CSV table of C-alpha atoms and ligand atoms in Angstrom, one decimal:
chain,number,residue,atom,x,y,z
R,1,ASP,CA,-81.7,139.3,-53.0
R,2,ASP,CA,-81.8,135.6,-51.9
R,3,GLU,CA,-80.8,136.3,-48.3
R,4,SER,CA,-83.4,138.9,-47.5
R,5,GLY,CA,-85.9,136.9,-49.6
R,6,GLN,CA,-85.2,133.8,-47.5
R,7,ALA,CA,-85.6,135.8,-44.3
R,8,ALA,CA,-88.9,137.3,-45.4
R,9,PHE,CA,-90.1,133.8,-46.5
R,10,ASP,CA,-89.1,132.2,-43.2
R,11,ALA,CA,-91.0,135.0,-41.3
R,12,VAL,CA,-94.2,134.4,-43.3
R,13,ILE,CA,-94.0,130.7,-42.7
R,14,ALA,CA,-93.3,131.2,-39.0
R,15,ALA,CA,-96.2,133.6,-38.7
R,16,ASP,CA,-98.6,131.1,-40.4
R,17,SER,CA,-99.2,133.6,-43.1
R,18,ARG,CA,-99.4,133.0,-46.8
R,19,ILE,CA,-96.9,133.1,-49.6
R,20,GLU,CA,-98.3,134.7,-52.7
R,21,PRO,CA,-97.2,134.2,-56.4
R,22,ARG,CA,-95.0,137.4,-56.6
R,23,ASP,CA,-93.2,136.7,-53.3
R,24,TRP,CA,-89.7,135.4,-53.2
R,25,MET,CA,-89.7,131.6,-52.4
R,26,PRO,CA,-87.0,128.9,-52.3
R,27,GLU,CA,-86.7,127.0,-55.6
R,28,ASP,CA,-87.4,123.7,-53.8
R,29,TYR,CA,-90.6,125.1,-52.3
R,30,ARG,CA,-91.7,126.2,-55.8
R,31,ARG,CA,-90.9,122.8,-57.3
R,32,THR,CA,-92.6,120.9,-54.5
R,33,LEU,CA,-95.8,122.9,-55.0
R,34,ILE,CA,-95.8,122.5,-58.7
R,35,ARG,CA,-95.4,118.7,-58.1
R,36,GLN,CA,-98.2,118.4,-55.6
R,37,ILE,CA,-100.6,120.8,-57.2
R,38,SER,CA,-100.2,119.4,-60.7
R,39,GLN,CA,-100.6,115.9,-59.4
R,40,HIS,CA,-103.7,117.0,-57.6
R,41,ALA,CA,-105.1,118.7,-60.7
R,42,HIS,CA,-104.3,115.6,-62.8
R,43,SER,CA,-106.1,113.4,-60.2
R,44,GLU,CA,-109.3,115.5,-60.6
R,45,ILE,CA,-109.2,115.3,-64.4
R,46,ILE,CA,-108.4,111.6,-64.5
R,47,GLY,CA,-110.9,111.1,-61.7
R,48,MET,CA,-113.7,112.1,-64.0
R,49,GLN,CA,-113.3,108.8,-65.9
R,50,PRO,CA,-114.3,106.1,-63.4
R,51,GLU,CA,-117.6,107.9,-62.7
R,52,GLY,CA,-118.1,109.2,-66.2
R,53,ASN,CA,-118.4,105.5,-67.0
R,54,TRP,CA,-121.9,105.4,-65.3
R,55,ILE,CA,-123.4,108.7,-66.5
R,56,THR,CA,-125.3,107.0,-69.4
R,57,ARG,CA,-126.4,104.1,-67.2
R,58,ALA,CA,-127.4,105.9,-63.9
R,59,PRO,CA,-130.6,104.2,-62.6
R,60,SER,CA,-132.8,107.3,-62.7
R,61,LEU,CA,-133.0,110.8,-64.1
R,62,LYS,CA,-132.3,112.2,-60.6
R,63,ARG,CA,-129.2,110.0,-60.2
R,64,LYS,CA,-128.0,110.9,-63.6
R,65,ALA,CA,-128.3,114.7,-62.9
R,66,ILE,CA,-126.4,114.4,-59.6
R,67,LEU,CA,-123.7,112.3,-61.2
R,68,LEU,CA,-123.3,114.6,-64.1
R,69,ALA,CA,-123.0,117.6,-61.7
R,70,LYS,CA,-120.4,115.8,-59.7
R,71,VAL,CA,-118.2,114.9,-62.6
R,72,GLN,CA,-118.5,118.5,-63.8
R,73,ASP,CA,-117.3,119.7,-60.4
R,74,GLU,CA,-114.3,117.5,-60.8
R,75,ALA,CA,-113.4,119.2,-64.1
R,76,GLY,CA,-113.8,122.5,-62.3
R,77,HIS,CA,-111.5,121.4,-59.5
R,78,GLY,CA,-108.9,120.4,-62.0
R,79,LEU,CA,-109.1,123.8,-63.7
R,80,TYR,CA,-108.7,125.8,-60.4
R,81,LEU,CA,-105.7,123.6,-59.5
R,82,TYR,CA,-104.0,124.0,-62.9
R,83,SER,CA,-104.5,127.7,-62.5
R,84,ALA,CA,-102.9,127.6,-59.1
R,85,ALA,CA,-100.0,125.7,-60.5
R,86,GLN,CA,-99.6,128.2,-63.3
R,87,THR,CA,-99.0,131.0,-60.8
R,88,LEU,CA,-95.7,129.1,-60.0
R,89,GLY,CA,-94.4,129.3,-63.5
R,90,ILE,CA,-95.4,126.2,-65.3
R,91,THR,CA,-97.8,126.3,-68.2
R,92,ARG,CA,-101.0,124.3,-68.6
R,93,ASP,CA,-99.6,122.9,-71.9
R,94,GLU,CA,-96.5,121.5,-70.1
R,95,MET,CA,-98.6,119.9,-67.4
R,96,THR,CA,-101.0,118.3,-69.9
R,97,ARG,CA,-98.0,117.1,-71.9
R,98,GLN,CA,-96.5,115.4,-68.8
R,99,LEU,CA,-99.9,113.7,-68.1
R,100,ILE,CA,-100.6,112.4,-71.6
R,101,ASP,CA,-97.0,111.2,-72.0
R,102,GLY,CA,-97.5,109.1,-68.9
R,103,LYS,CA,-94.8,111.0,-67.0
R,104,ALA,CA,-96.9,112.7,-64.4
R,105,LYS,CA,-98.3,111.0,-61.3
R,106,TYR,CA,-101.9,111.3,-60.3
R,107,SER,CA,-103.8,109.6,-57.5
R,108,SER,CA,-103.5,105.8,-57.4
R,109,ILE,CA,-107.2,105.5,-56.7
R,110,PHE,CA,-108.3,106.3,-60.2
R,111,ASN,CA,-106.6,103.3,-61.7
R,112,TYR,CA,-109.3,100.9,-60.5
R,113,PRO,CA,-112.4,99.9,-62.6
R,114,THR,CA,-116.0,100.7,-61.8
R,115,PRO,CA,-118.0,97.6,-62.8
R,116,THR,CA,-121.1,98.3,-60.7
R,117,TRP,CA,-123.5,101.1,-59.8
R,118,ALA,CA,-122.6,100.7,-56.2
R,119,ASP,CA,-119.1,101.9,-57.1
R,120,MET,CA,-120.6,105.4,-57.5
R,121,GLY,CA,-121.7,105.1,-53.9
R,122,ALA,CA,-118.4,103.7,-52.6
R,123,ILE,CA,-116.3,106.3,-54.6
R,124,GLY,CA,-118.4,109.1,-53.1
R,125,TRP,CA,-118.3,107.7,-49.6
R,126,LEU,CA,-114.7,106.4,-49.4
R,127,VAL,CA,-112.7,108.2,-52.1
R,128,ASP,CA,-114.2,111.6,-51.7
R,129,GLY,CA,-114.3,111.0,-47.9
R,130,ALA,CA,-110.5,110.4,-48.0
R,131,ALA,CA,-110.0,113.4,-50.3
R,132,ILE,CA,-111.8,115.6,-47.8
R,133,CYS,CA,-109.8,114.3,-44.9
R,134,ASN,CA,-106.6,115.0,-46.8
R,135,GLN,CA,-107.7,118.4,-48.2
R,136,VAL,CA,-109.3,120.1,-45.3
R,137,PRO,CA,-105.9,120.7,-43.8
R,138,LEU,CA,-104.6,121.9,-47.2
R,139,CYS,CA,-107.0,124.9,-46.8
R,140,ARG,CA,-104.3,126.2,-44.4
R,141,ALA,CA,-101.4,125.4,-46.8
R,142,SER,CA,-98.9,128.2,-46.8
R,143,TYR,CA,-99.2,128.9,-50.6
R,144,GLY,CA,-102.2,131.3,-51.0
R,145,PRO,CA,-103.6,130.2,-54.4
R,146,TYR,CA,-103.5,126.6,-53.4
R,147,ALA,CA,-105.1,127.1,-50.0
R,148,ARG,CA,-107.9,129.3,-51.5
R,149,ALA,CA,-108.7,126.8,-54.2
R,150,MET,CA,-108.9,124.1,-51.5
R,151,VAL,CA,-111.6,126.0,-49.6
R,152,ARG,CA,-114.0,125.9,-52.5
R,153,ILE,CA,-113.0,122.4,-53.5
R,154,CYS,CA,-113.6,121.0,-50.0
R,155,LYS,CA,-117.2,122.4,-49.9
R,156,GLU,CA,-118.0,120.6,-53.2
R,157,GLU,CA,-116.2,117.4,-52.0
R,158,SER,CA,-118.5,117.3,-48.9
R,159,PHE,CA,-121.5,117.3,-51.2
R,160,HIS,CA,-119.9,114.5,-53.2
R,161,GLN,CA,-119.2,112.5,-50.1
R,162,ARG,CA,-122.8,112.8,-48.9
R,163,GLN,CA,-124.2,111.8,-52.3
R,164,GLY,CA,-122.1,108.7,-52.2
R,165,PHE,CA,-123.2,107.8,-48.7
R,166,GLU,CA,-126.8,108.3,-49.8
R,167,ILE,CA,-126.4,105.9,-52.8
R,168,LEU,CA,-125.0,103.2,-50.5
R,169,LEU,CA,-127.7,103.9,-47.9
R,170,THR,CA,-130.4,103.5,-50.5
R,171,LEU,CA,-128.8,100.2,-51.7
R,172,MET,CA,-128.5,99.0,-48.1
R,173,GLN,CA,-132.2,99.6,-47.6
R,174,GLY,CA,-133.0,97.6,-50.8
R,175,THR,CA,-133.1,94.0,-51.8
R,176,ASP,CA,-130.5,91.3,-50.8
R,177,ALA,CA,-128.9,91.7,-54.1
R,178,GLN,CA,-128.5,95.4,-53.7
R,179,ARG,CA,-127.1,95.0,-50.2
R,180,GLU,CA,-124.6,92.5,-51.6
R,181,MET,CA,-123.6,94.8,-54.4
R,182,ALA,CA,-123.0,97.7,-51.9
R,183,GLN,CA,-120.9,95.5,-49.6
R,184,GLU,CA,-118.9,94.0,-52.5
R,185,SER,CA,-118.1,97.5,-53.7
R,186,VAL,CA,-117.0,98.7,-50.2
R,187,ASP,CA,-114.8,95.6,-50.0
R,188,ARG,CA,-113.0,96.6,-53.3
R,189,TRP,CA,-112.6,100.3,-52.5
R,190,TYR,CA,-111.7,100.3,-48.8
R,191,TRP,CA,-108.0,99.4,-49.1
R,192,PRO,CA,-107.3,101.5,-52.2
R,193,ALA,CA,-108.9,104.5,-50.4
R,194,LEU,CA,-106.5,104.0,-47.5
R,195,MET,CA,-103.6,104.1,-50.0
R,196,MET,CA,-104.7,107.5,-51.2
R,197,PHE,CA,-103.0,109.1,-48.1
R,198,GLY,CA,-99.6,107.9,-49.5
R,199,PRO,CA,-96.8,105.7,-48.2
R,200,PRO,CA,-96.3,105.2,-44.5
R,201,ASP,CA,-94.6,108.1,-42.7
R,202,ASP,CA,-91.2,106.4,-42.6
R,203,GLU,CA,-91.3,105.9,-46.3
R,204,SER,CA,-92.6,109.3,-47.3
R,205,PRO,CA,-89.6,111.2,-48.7
R,206,ASN,CA,-91.5,114.5,-49.1
R,207,SER,CA,-93.3,114.8,-45.8
R,208,ALA,CA,-90.8,116.3,-43.5
R,209,ARG,CA,-90.0,119.2,-45.7
R,210,SER,CA,-93.6,119.8,-46.8
R,211,MET,CA,-94.6,119.9,-43.1
R,212,ALA,CA,-91.8,122.3,-42.3
R,213,TRP,CA,-93.0,124.6,-45.1
R,214,LYS,CA,-96.6,124.2,-43.8
R,215,ILE,CA,-97.8,122.8,-47.1
R,216,LYS,CA,-98.8,119.6,-45.3
R,217,ARG,CA,-100.1,120.0,-41.8
R,218,PHE,CA,-100.4,116.3,-40.8
R,219,SER,CA,-98.5,113.2,-41.9
R,220,ASN,CA,-99.9,110.6,-44.2
R,221,ASP,CA,-100.4,108.1,-41.3
R,222,GLU,CA,-102.1,110.7,-39.1
R,223,LEU,CA,-104.6,111.4,-41.8
R,224,ARG,CA,-105.1,107.8,-42.6
R,225,GLN,CA,-105.9,107.2,-38.9
R,226,ARG,CA,-108.3,110.1,-38.8
R,227,PHE,CA,-110.1,108.8,-41.9
R,228,VAL,CA,-110.6,105.3,-40.4
R,229,GLY,CA,-112.0,107.0,-37.3
R,230,MET,CA,-114.5,108.8,-39.4
R,231,LEU,CA,-115.5,105.7,-41.3
R,232,VAL,CA,-116.2,103.3,-38.4
R,233,PRO,CA,-119.4,105.0,-37.2
R,234,GLN,CA,-120.5,105.7,-40.7
R,235,ALA,CA,-120.1,102.1,-41.7
R,236,GLU,CA,-122.2,101.1,-38.7
R,237,ALA,CA,-124.9,103.6,-39.8
R,238,LEU,CA,-124.9,102.1,-43.3
R,239,GLY,CA,-124.8,98.5,-42.1
R,240,VAL,CA,-121.8,97.6,-44.1
R,241,SER,CA,-118.7,96.0,-42.7
R,242,LEU,CA,-115.1,97.3,-43.4
R,243,PRO,CA,-113.0,94.5,-44.9
R,244,ASP,CA,-110.4,94.4,-42.1
R,245,PRO,CA,-110.9,91.7,-39.5
R,246,THR,CA,-108.2,93.1,-37.3
R,247,LEU,CA,-109.6,96.7,-37.2
R,248,ARG,CA,-110.2,97.8,-33.6
R,249,TRP,CA,-109.7,100.8,-31.4
R,250,ASN,CA,-106.6,100.6,-29.3
R,251,ALA,CA,-107.5,102.7,-26.2
R,252,GLN,CA,-104.0,102.5,-24.7
R,253,GLU,CA,-102.3,104.0,-27.8
R,254,GLU,CA,-105.4,106.0,-28.8
R,255,ARG,CA,-105.3,104.8,-32.4
R,256,TYR,CA,-106.8,102.1,-34.6
R,257,ASP,CA,-105.0,98.8,-34.9
R,258,MET,CA,-105.3,97.7,-38.5
R,259,SER,CA,-104.0,95.1,-40.9
R,260,GLU,CA,-100.9,95.9,-43.1
R,261,ILE,CA,-101.8,97.7,-46.3
R,262,ASP,CA,-100.7,95.9,-49.5
R,263,TRP,CA,-97.9,98.3,-50.5
R,264,THR,CA,-96.9,96.1,-53.4
R,265,GLU,CA,-100.2,96.8,-55.0
R,266,PHE,CA,-99.7,100.6,-54.4
R,267,HIS,CA,-96.2,100.5,-56.0
R,268,GLU,CA,-97.4,98.6,-59.0
R,269,ILE,CA,-100.0,101.2,-59.6
R,270,LEU,CA,-97.5,104.0,-59.2
R,271,ALA,CA,-95.3,102.3,-61.7
R,272,GLY,CA,-98.2,102.4,-64.2
R,273,ARG,CA,-99.2,98.7,-63.9
R,274,GLY,CA,-102.6,99.0,-62.2
R,275,PRO,CA,-105.7,97.6,-63.7
R,276,MET,CA,-106.8,100.8,-65.5
R,277,ASN,CA,-103.6,102.9,-65.8
R,278,ALA,CA,-103.2,102.4,-69.6
R,279,VAL,CA,-106.9,103.0,-70.3
R,280,ARG,CA,-107.0,106.2,-68.2
R,281,ILE,CA,-104.1,107.8,-70.0
R,282,GLN,CA,-105.2,106.6,-73.5
R,283,ASN,CA,-108.6,108.2,-72.9
R,284,ARG,CA,-107.1,111.5,-71.7
R,285,ARG,CA,-104.7,111.5,-74.7
R,286,ASN,CA,-107.6,110.9,-77.1
R,287,ALA,CA,-109.7,113.7,-75.5
R,288,HIS,CA,-106.7,116.0,-75.9
R,289,GLU,CA,-106.2,115.1,-79.5
R,290,ASP,CA,-109.9,115.3,-80.3
R,291,GLY,CA,-109.9,118.8,-78.7
R,292,ALA,CA,-107.1,120.2,-80.9
R,293,TRP,CA,-109.5,122.0,-83.2
R,294,VAL,CA,-111.1,123.8,-80.3
R,295,ARG,CA,-107.7,125.1,-79.2
R,296,GLU,CA,-106.8,126.1,-82.7
R,297,ALA,CA,-110.1,127.9,-83.2
R,298,ALA,CA,-109.7,129.7,-79.9
R,299,VAL,CA,-106.3,130.9,-80.8
R,300,ALA,CA,-107.5,132.1,-84.3
R,301,TYR,CA,-110.4,133.9,-82.7
R,302,ALA,CA,-108.2,135.6,-80.2
R,303,ARG,CA,-105.8,136.7,-83.0
R,304,ARG,CA,-108.7,138.1,-85.0
R,305,GLN,CA,-110.0,140.0,-82.0
R,306,ALA,CA,-106.5,141.4,-81.3
R,307,LEU,CA,-106.3,142.6,-84.9
R,308,LYS,CA,-109.7,144.3,-84.7
R,309,ALA,CA,-108.6,146.1,-81.5
R,310,GLU,CA,-105.5,147.4,-83.3
R,311,ARG,CA,-107.5,148.9,-86.1
D,1,LIG,N1,-101.2,108.0,-55.6
D,1,LIG,C1,-100.2,108.3,-56.4
D,1,LIG,N2,-99.0,108.8,-56.0
D,1,LIG,C2,-98.8,108.9,-54.6
D,1,LIG,C3,-99.9,108.7,-53.7
D,1,LIG,C4,-101.1,108.2,-54.2
D,1,LIG,N3,-102.1,107.8,-53.5
D,1,LIG,N4,-99.4,108.9,-52.5
D,1,LIG,C5,-98.2,109.3,-52.6
D,1,LIG,N5,-97.8,109.3,-53.9
D,1,LIG,C6,-96.5,109.7,-54.5
D,1,LIG,C7,-96.1,111.1,-54.1
D,1,LIG,O1,-96.7,112.0,-55.1
D,1,LIG,C8,-94.6,111.1,-54.2
D,1,LIG,O2,-94.2,111.0,-55.6
D,1,LIG,P1,-93.2,112.1,-56.2
D,1,LIG,O3,-92.2,112.4,-55.1
D,1,LIG,O4,-92.6,111.4,-57.4
D,1,LIG,O5,-94.0,113.3,-56.6
D,1,LIG,C9,-94.3,109.7,-53.6
D,1,LIG,O6,-95.5,108.9,-53.8
D,1,LIG,C10,-93.9,109.7,-52.2
D,1,LIG,O7,-95.0,110.1,-51.3
D,1,LIG,P2,-94.9,111.3,-50.3
D,1,LIG,O8,-93.5,111.6,-50.0
D,1,LIG,O9,-95.7,111.0,-49.1
D,1,LIG,O10,-95.5,112.5,-51.1
D,1,LIG,P3,-96.3,113.8,-50.6
D,1,LIG,O11,-95.6,114.5,-49.5
D,1,LIG,O12,-96.6,114.6,-51.8
D,1,LIG,O13,-97.7,113.2,-50.1
D,1,LIG,C11,-100.0,113.2,-50.8
D,1,LIG,C12,-98.6,112.6,-50.9
D,1,LIG,C13,-100.5,113.0,-49.4
D,1,LIG,C14,-100.9,112.6,-51.8
D,1,LIG,C15,-99.9,114.7,-51.1
D,1,LIG,O14,-99.2,115.0,-52.3
D,1,LIG,C16,-101.2,115.5,-51.1
D,1,LIG,O15,-101.8,115.8,-50.1
D,1,LIG,N6,-101.6,115.9,-52.3
D,1,LIG,C17,-102.8,116.6,-52.5
D,1,LIG,C18,-104.1,115.8,-52.5
D,1,LIG,C19,-104.2,115.0,-53.8
D,1,LIG,O16,-103.4,115.0,-54.7
D,1,LIG,N7,-105.3,114.3,-53.9
D,1,LIG,C20,-105.7,113.6,-55.1
D,1,LIG,C21,-106.6,112.6,-54.9
D,1,LIG,S1,-108.1,113.2,-54.2
D,1,LIG,C22,-109.1,113.6,-55.5
D,1,LIG,O17,-108.7,114.1,-56.5
D,1,LIG,C23,-110.6,113.4,-55.4
């Protein structure tokens, strides 16, 4: 019953153990996980587009092979995450429907355009860097299927982050025009990457409960601080500057002082009014519609196999 279920659930959380799909769990815990995991899955799938934009124009065969592999990894991440969400009782069809109807959230970061090759570097370094920072603690999330998916995803993300860093490093060792292109791209991606961690702690409605349930282990602002701390020495190694003139280490408070994030821009994007929101959803909807024949064929094939097995 609910009472003994709740007690067992509380004990698992207190012991830092894992909740598994067949275990009793509070309805709100289930809903929160479906929300977060499906948003995460959608982010991976929509996240294929900004980089997919450069596959046919990568500057060399090697760069093209790497980028292709990376975008395929993102598809894989989306699929593990949809599977993890399905263990909670939502179907893949429902999640896809929410996404292509424009009702589901996905990460704000994927609503920006990728006009230059340097954007492939900045996305790897900054966007995948932020993703790792946010996702490493999720490897210890209390829901088993999510935590286990995160382990594999984080390994692949760290390859993605290095390949981005290496693209920027190559550009920074190139011509003046290449250095400018790298810096211009870092200038565009820095603030949106900081927004990936979500609203400030005092405006994050889900944080307290998700932390009590040990889905989240650190707050949005804590992770944002940790990320900036990672970036500072890496920016120095690259020779790029971070576009925040007030950024400096505050030894007394043991944290970075930084300029205020433009939360209006963040809220505009969440409301669907970012530069690329409409394009991203339209592309996803088209891909889904174009793939209808594959789904129909798969169902017909499965039906025929089942009939054969009966005979
Ligand atoms: N982009 C879009 N929506 C966001 C973002 C963002 N960067 N940050 C927060 N939000 C949304 C939340 O989803 C929530 O919306 P909802 O309540 O309607 O679902 C709302 O803003 C308020 O935020 P929080 O209360 O802070 O929400 P939450 O506790 O879920 O924290 C966070 C947000 C940190 C993004 C969390 O959901 C998380 O860690 N998710 C998993 C990681 C992830 O999704 N990464 C995707 C990008 S990385 C990549 O794919 C390469």
